[in-house]
Short mmCIF file of C-alpha atoms and ligand atoms in Angstrom, two decimals:
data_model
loop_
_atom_site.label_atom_id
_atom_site.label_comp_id
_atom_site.label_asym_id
_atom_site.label_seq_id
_atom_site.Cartn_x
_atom_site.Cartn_y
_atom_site.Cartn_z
CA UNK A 1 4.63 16.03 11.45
CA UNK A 2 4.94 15.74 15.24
CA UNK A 3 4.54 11.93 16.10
CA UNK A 4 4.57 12.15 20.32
CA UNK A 5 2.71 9.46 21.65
CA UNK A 6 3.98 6.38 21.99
CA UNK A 7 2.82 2.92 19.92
CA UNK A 8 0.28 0.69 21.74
CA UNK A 9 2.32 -2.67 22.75
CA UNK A 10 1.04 -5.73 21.15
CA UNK A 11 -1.62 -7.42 23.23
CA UNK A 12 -1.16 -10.21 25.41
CA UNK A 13 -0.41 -13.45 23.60
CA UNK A 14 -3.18 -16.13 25.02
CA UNK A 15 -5.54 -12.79 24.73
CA UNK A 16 -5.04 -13.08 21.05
CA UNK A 17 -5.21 -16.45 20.16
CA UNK A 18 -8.88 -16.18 22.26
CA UNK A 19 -10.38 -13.49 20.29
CA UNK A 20 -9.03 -15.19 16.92
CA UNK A 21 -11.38 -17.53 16.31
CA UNK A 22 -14.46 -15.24 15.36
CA UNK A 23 -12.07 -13.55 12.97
CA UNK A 24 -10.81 -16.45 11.47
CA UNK A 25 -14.27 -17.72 10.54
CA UNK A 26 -15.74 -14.56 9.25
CA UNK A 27 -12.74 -13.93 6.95
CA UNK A 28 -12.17 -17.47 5.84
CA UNK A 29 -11.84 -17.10 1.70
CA UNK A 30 -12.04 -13.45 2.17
CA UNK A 31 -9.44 -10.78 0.10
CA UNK A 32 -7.50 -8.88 1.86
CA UNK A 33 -5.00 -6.26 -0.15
CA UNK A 34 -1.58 -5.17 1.57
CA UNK A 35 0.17 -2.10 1.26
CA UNK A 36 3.72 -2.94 1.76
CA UNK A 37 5.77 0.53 2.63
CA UNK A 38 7.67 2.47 5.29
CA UNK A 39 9.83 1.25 7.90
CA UNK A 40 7.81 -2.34 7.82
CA UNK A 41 9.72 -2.89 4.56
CA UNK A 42 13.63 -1.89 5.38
CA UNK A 43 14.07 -3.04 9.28
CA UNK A 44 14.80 -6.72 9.06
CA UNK A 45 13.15 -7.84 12.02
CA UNK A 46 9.80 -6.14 10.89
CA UNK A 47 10.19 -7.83 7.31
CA UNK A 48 10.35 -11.19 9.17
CA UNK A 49 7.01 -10.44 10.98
CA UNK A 50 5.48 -9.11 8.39
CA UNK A 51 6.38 -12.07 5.80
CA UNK A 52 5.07 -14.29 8.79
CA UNK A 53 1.52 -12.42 8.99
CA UNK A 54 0.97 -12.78 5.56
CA UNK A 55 1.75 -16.41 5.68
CA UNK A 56 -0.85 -17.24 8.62
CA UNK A 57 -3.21 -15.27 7.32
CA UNK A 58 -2.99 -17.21 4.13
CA UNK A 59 -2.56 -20.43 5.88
CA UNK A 60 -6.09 -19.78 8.03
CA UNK A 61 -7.82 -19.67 4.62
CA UNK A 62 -7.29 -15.78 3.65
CA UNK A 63 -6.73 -14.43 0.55
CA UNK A 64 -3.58 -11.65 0.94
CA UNK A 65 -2.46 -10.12 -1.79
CA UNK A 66 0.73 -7.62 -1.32
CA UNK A 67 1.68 -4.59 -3.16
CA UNK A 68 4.70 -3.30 -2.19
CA UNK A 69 6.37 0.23 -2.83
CA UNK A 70 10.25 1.35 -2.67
CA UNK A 71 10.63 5.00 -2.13
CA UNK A 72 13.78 4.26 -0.95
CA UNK A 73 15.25 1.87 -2.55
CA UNK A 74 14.92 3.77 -5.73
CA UNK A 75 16.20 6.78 -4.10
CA UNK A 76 19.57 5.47 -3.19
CA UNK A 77 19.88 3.25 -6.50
CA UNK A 78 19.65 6.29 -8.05
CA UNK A 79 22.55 7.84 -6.19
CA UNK A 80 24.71 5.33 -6.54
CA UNK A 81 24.09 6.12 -10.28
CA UNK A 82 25.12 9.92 -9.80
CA UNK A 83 21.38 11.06 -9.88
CA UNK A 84 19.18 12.77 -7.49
CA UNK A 85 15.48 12.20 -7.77
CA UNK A 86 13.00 15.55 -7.92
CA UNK A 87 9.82 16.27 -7.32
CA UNK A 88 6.89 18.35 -8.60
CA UNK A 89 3.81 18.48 -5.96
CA UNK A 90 4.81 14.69 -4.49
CA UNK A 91 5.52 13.21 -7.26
CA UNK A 92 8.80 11.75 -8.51
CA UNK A 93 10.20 13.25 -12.38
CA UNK A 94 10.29 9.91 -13.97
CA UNK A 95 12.61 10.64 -17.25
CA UNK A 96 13.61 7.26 -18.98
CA UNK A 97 16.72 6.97 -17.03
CA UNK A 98 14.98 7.05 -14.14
CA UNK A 99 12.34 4.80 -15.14
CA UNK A 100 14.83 1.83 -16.11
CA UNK A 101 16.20 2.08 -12.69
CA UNK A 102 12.59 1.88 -10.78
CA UNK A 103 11.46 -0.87 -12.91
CA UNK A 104 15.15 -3.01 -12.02
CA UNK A 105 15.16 -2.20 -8.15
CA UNK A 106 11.20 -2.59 -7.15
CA UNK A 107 10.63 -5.50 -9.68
CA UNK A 108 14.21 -7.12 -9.50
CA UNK A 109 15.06 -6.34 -6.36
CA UNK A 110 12.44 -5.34 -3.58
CA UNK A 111 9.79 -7.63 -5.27
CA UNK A 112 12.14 -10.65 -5.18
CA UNK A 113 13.58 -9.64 -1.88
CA UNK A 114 10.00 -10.26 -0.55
CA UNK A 115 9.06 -12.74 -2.50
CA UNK A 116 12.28 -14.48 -0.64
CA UNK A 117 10.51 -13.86 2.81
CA UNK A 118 7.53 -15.00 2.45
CA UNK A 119 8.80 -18.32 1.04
CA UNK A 120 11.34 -18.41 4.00
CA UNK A 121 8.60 -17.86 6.42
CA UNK A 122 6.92 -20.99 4.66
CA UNK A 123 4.52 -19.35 2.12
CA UNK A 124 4.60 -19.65 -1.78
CA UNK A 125 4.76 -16.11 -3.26
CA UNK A 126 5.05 -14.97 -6.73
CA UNK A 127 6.46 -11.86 -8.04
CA UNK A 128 4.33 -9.67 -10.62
CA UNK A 129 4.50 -6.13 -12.27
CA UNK A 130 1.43 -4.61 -14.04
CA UNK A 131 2.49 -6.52 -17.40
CA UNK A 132 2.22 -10.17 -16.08
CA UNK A 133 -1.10 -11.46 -16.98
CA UNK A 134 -1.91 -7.69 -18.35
CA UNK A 135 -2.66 -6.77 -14.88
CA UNK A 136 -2.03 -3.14 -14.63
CA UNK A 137 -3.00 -0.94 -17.74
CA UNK A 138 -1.49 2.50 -17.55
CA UNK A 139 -1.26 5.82 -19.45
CA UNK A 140 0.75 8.95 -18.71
CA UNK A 141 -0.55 10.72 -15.62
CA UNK A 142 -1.41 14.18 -16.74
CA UNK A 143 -0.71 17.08 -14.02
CA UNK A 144 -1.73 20.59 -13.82
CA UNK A 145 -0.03 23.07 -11.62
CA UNK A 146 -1.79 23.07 -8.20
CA UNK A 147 -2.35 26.83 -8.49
CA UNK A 148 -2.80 27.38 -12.29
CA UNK A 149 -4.66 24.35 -13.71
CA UNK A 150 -3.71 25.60 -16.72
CA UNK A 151 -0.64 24.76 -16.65
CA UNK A 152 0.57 20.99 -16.80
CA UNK A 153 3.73 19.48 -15.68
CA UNK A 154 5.28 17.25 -17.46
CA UNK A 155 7.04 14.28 -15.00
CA UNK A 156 8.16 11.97 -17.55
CA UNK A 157 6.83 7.98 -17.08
CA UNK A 158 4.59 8.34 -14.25
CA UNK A 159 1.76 6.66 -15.27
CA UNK A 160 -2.51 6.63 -13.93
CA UNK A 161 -4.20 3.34 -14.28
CA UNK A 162 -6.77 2.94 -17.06
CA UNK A 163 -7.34 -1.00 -16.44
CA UNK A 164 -6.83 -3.48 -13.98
CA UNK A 165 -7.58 -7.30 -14.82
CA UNK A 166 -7.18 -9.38 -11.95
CA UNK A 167 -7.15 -12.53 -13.95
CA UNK A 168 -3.64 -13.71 -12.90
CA UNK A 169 -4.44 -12.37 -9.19
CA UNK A 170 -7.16 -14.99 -8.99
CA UNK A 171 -5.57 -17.88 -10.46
CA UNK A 172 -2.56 -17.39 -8.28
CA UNK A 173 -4.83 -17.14 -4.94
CA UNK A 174 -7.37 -19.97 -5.77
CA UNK A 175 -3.40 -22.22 -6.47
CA UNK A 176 -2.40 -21.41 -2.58
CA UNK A 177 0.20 -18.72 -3.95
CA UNK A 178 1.01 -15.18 -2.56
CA UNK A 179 0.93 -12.71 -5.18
CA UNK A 180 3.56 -9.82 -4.62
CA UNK A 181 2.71 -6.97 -7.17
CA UNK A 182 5.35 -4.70 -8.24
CA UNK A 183 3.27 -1.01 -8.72
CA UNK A 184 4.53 -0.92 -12.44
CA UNK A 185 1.81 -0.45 -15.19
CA UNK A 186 2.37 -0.72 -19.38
CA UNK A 187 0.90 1.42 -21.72
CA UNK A 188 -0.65 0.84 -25.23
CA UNK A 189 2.70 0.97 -26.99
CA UNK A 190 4.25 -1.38 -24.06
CA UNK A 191 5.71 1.24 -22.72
CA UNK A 192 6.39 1.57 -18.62
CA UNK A 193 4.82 3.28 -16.19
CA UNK A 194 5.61 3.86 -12.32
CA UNK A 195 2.47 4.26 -10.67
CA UNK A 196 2.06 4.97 -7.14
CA UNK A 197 1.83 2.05 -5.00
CA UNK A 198 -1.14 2.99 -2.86
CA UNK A 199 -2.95 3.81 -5.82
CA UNK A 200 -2.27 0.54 -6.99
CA UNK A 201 -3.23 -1.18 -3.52
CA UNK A 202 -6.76 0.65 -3.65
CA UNK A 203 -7.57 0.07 -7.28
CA UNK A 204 -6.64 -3.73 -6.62
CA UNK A 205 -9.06 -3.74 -4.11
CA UNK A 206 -11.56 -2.48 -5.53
CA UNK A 207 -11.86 -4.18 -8.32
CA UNK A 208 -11.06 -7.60 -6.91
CA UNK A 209 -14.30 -6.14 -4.32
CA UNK A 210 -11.68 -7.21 -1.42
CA UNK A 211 -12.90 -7.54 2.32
CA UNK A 212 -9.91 -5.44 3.55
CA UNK A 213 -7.56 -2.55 2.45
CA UNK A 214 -4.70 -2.52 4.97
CA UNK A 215 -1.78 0.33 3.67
CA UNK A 216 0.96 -0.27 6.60
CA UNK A 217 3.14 3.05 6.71
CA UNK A 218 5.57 4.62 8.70
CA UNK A 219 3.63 6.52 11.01
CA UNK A 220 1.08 5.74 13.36
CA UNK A 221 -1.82 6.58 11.25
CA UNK A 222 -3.54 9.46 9.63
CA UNK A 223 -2.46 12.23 12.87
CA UNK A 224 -4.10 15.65 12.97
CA UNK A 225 -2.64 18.97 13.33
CA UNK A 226 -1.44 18.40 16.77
CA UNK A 227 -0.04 15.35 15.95
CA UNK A 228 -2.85 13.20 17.81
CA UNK A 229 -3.57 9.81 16.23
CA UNK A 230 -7.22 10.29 14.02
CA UNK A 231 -8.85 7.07 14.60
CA UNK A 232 -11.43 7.20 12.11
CA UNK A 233 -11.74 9.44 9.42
CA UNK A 234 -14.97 9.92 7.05
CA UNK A 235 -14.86 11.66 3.54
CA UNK A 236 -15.74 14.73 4.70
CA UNK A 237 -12.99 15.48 7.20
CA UNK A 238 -10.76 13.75 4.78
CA UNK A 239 -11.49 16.77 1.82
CA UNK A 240 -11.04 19.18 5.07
CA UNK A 241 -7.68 17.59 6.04
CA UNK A 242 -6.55 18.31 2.55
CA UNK A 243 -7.85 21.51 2.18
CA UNK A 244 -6.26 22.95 4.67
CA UNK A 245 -2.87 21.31 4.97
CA UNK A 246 -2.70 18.82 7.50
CA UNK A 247 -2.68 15.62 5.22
CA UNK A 248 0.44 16.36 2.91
CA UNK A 249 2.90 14.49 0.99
CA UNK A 250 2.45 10.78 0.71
CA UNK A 251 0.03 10.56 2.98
CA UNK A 252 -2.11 12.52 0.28
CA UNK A 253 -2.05 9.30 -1.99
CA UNK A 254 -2.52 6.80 0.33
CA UNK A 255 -6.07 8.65 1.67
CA UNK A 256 -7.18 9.19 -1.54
CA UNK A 257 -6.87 5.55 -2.51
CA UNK A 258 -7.84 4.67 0.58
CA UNK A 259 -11.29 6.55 0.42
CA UNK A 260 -11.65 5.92 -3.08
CA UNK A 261 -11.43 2.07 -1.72
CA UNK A 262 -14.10 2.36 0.79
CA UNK A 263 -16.39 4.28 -1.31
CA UNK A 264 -16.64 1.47 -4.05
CA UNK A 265 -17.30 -1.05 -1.81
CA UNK A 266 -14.10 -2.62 0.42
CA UNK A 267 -15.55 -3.23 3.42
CA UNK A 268 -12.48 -2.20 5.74
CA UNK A 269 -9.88 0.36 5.03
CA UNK A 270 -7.18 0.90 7.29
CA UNK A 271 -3.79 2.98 7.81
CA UNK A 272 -1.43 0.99 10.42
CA UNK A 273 1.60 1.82 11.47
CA UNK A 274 3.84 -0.89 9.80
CA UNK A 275 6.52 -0.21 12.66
CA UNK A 276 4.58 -2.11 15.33
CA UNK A 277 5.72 -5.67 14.52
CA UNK A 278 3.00 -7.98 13.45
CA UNK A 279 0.51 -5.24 13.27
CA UNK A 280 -1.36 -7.01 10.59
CA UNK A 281 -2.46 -9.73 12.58
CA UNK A 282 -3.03 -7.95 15.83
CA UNK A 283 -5.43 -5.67 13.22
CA UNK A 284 -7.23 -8.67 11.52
CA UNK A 285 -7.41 -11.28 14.30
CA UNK A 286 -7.77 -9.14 17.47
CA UNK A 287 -10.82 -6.62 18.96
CA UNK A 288 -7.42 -3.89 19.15
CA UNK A 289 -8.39 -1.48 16.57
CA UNK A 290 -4.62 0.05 14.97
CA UNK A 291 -4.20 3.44 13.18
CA UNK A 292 -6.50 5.20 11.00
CA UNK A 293 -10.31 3.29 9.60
CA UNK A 294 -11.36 5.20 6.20
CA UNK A 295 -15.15 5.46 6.15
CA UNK A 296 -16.73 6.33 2.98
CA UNK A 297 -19.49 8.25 5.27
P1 ADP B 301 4.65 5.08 2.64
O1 ADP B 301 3.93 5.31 1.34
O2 ADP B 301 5.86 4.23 2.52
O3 ADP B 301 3.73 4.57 3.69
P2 ADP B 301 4.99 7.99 2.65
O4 ADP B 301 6.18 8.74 3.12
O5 ADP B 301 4.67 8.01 1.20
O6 ADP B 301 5.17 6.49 3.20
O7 ADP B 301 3.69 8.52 3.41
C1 ADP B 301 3.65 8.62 4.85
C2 ADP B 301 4.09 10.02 5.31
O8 ADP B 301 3.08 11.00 5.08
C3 ADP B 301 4.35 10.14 6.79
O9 ADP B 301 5.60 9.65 7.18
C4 ADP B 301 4.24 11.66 7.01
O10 ADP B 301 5.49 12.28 6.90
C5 ADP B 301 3.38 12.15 5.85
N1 ADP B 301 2.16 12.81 6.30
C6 ADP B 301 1.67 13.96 5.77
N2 ADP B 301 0.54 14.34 6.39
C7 ADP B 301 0.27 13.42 7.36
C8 ADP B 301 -0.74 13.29 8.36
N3 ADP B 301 -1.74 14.17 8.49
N4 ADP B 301 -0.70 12.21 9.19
C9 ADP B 301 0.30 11.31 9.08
N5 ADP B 301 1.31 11.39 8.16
C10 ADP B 301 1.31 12.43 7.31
MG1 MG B 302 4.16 6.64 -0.24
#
């Protein structure tokens, strides 16, 4: 993907705090779900931003709720451990092995890790995977062959969400806490699944009817095929995007959360580019539109 043009610099300070006010008031008690992912979540300077955002957002009477991902992270715990990760059509072979280690570095290590900045940047978070409070019910993701449904690959734990109950989500948010969600669902026999964190992020959303959907990522937004930033995208040129190969790898998740999202009713959907630090407040408290708006139509 060619990325050429050059990130918008963060608008002028005394600009921002103007225009916040209207923004403040219409979103006051509103939800507002967080992708966590990309560069936003390994450069330490953007952690600290971001870990502030979510904090004044929550202190100026938002709801945020993060899910965070760990591509990553798993990647190189699992070469420390002598194995490589593989693929099949995006999608990470989960065997058991595998599965241990995802659950111990993105629920006992990433999670915490943010958990830690948020409270540092003077917000109280708590940590959460798909079994606390029966939040994320899962079953094994079942996935034919792109070019011969008929055939079905079989990539081990990764798991499609049946249920979400938001219970604990709510009770945590009406207390004042943060809720960081590891993207880790259980299945009927308690067994683990590792879900994809966008999906997670959009079902979340949906079902707790949020006000806003931001996925921060490692790219500027959703770009097209000459690597020009797509500031809007509708369903329609979403399925042609797909179709003919210019949305591709992860970013084929995150848009089909994302549109999935703002079909059933989140008002705002939006891919930022998590490498512009505090992008999450210039998004939510300033006229500056950032990245990529999903419109259902
Ligand atoms: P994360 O989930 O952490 O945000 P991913 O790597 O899963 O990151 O997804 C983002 C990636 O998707 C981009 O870095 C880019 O390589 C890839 N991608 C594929 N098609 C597109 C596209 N049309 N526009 C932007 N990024 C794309
Ligand atoms: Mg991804």
């Amino acid at each position: 993907m060619n990325d050429t043009t050059t990130t918008p610099s963060p608008v002028d300070p005394a600009e921002v705090l103007a225009q916040a006010l209207p923004y403040i008031r219409r979103y006051h008690g509103k939800t507002l779900v967080i992708k966590y992912g990309g560069n936003a979540m390994t450069d330490p300077a953007l952690q600290k931003a971001f870990a502030e955002d979510v904090v004044l957002l929550k202190l100026v009477g938002m709801n945020p709720i993060v899910v965070h991902g760990g591509g990553p992270q798993i990647e190189s715990a699992l070469n420390k451990l002598g194995k490589k990760g593989s693929f099949i059509q995006g999608m990470r072979v989960t065997d058991e092995e595998t599965m241990s280690v995802v659950e111990w570095v993105l629920a006992g290590e990433v999670q915490q890790d943010i958990v830690g900045l948020i409270n540092a940047a003077g917000g109280k978070a708590v940590g959460l995977t798909g079994r606390d409070g029966g939040l994320i019910r899962a079953r094994k993701l079942r996935m034919p062959d792109k070019d011969n449904p008929a055939v079905e690959h079989d990539i081990g734990q990764v798991g499609e969400i049946t249920a979400i109950d938001p219970a604990v989500v709510k009770a945590l948010q009406d207390d004042q806490f943060i809720p960081v969600i590891s993207p880790i669902g259980f299945g009927e026999n308690n067994e683990s699944y590792n879900i994809n964190a966008d999906l997670v992020a959009a079902k979340l959303a949906t079902v707790l009817q949020a006000e806003k959907l931001l996925m921060l990522t490692n790219i500027r937004g959703v770009l097209d095929r000459q690597g020009q930033l797509l500031t809007e995208l509708t369903a329609r040129q979403i399925d042609a995007l797909v179709e003919d190969g210019t949305i591709s790898g992860g970013m084929l998740p995150k848009i089909a959360g994302a549109i999935d999202a703002a079909k059933s009713g989140v008002h705002a959907v939006h891919v930022i580019d998590g490498r512009v630090p505090h992008v999450m407040l210039l998004e939510v408290l300033t006229d500056q539109a950032y990245g990529t708006m999903i419109r259902s139509h």
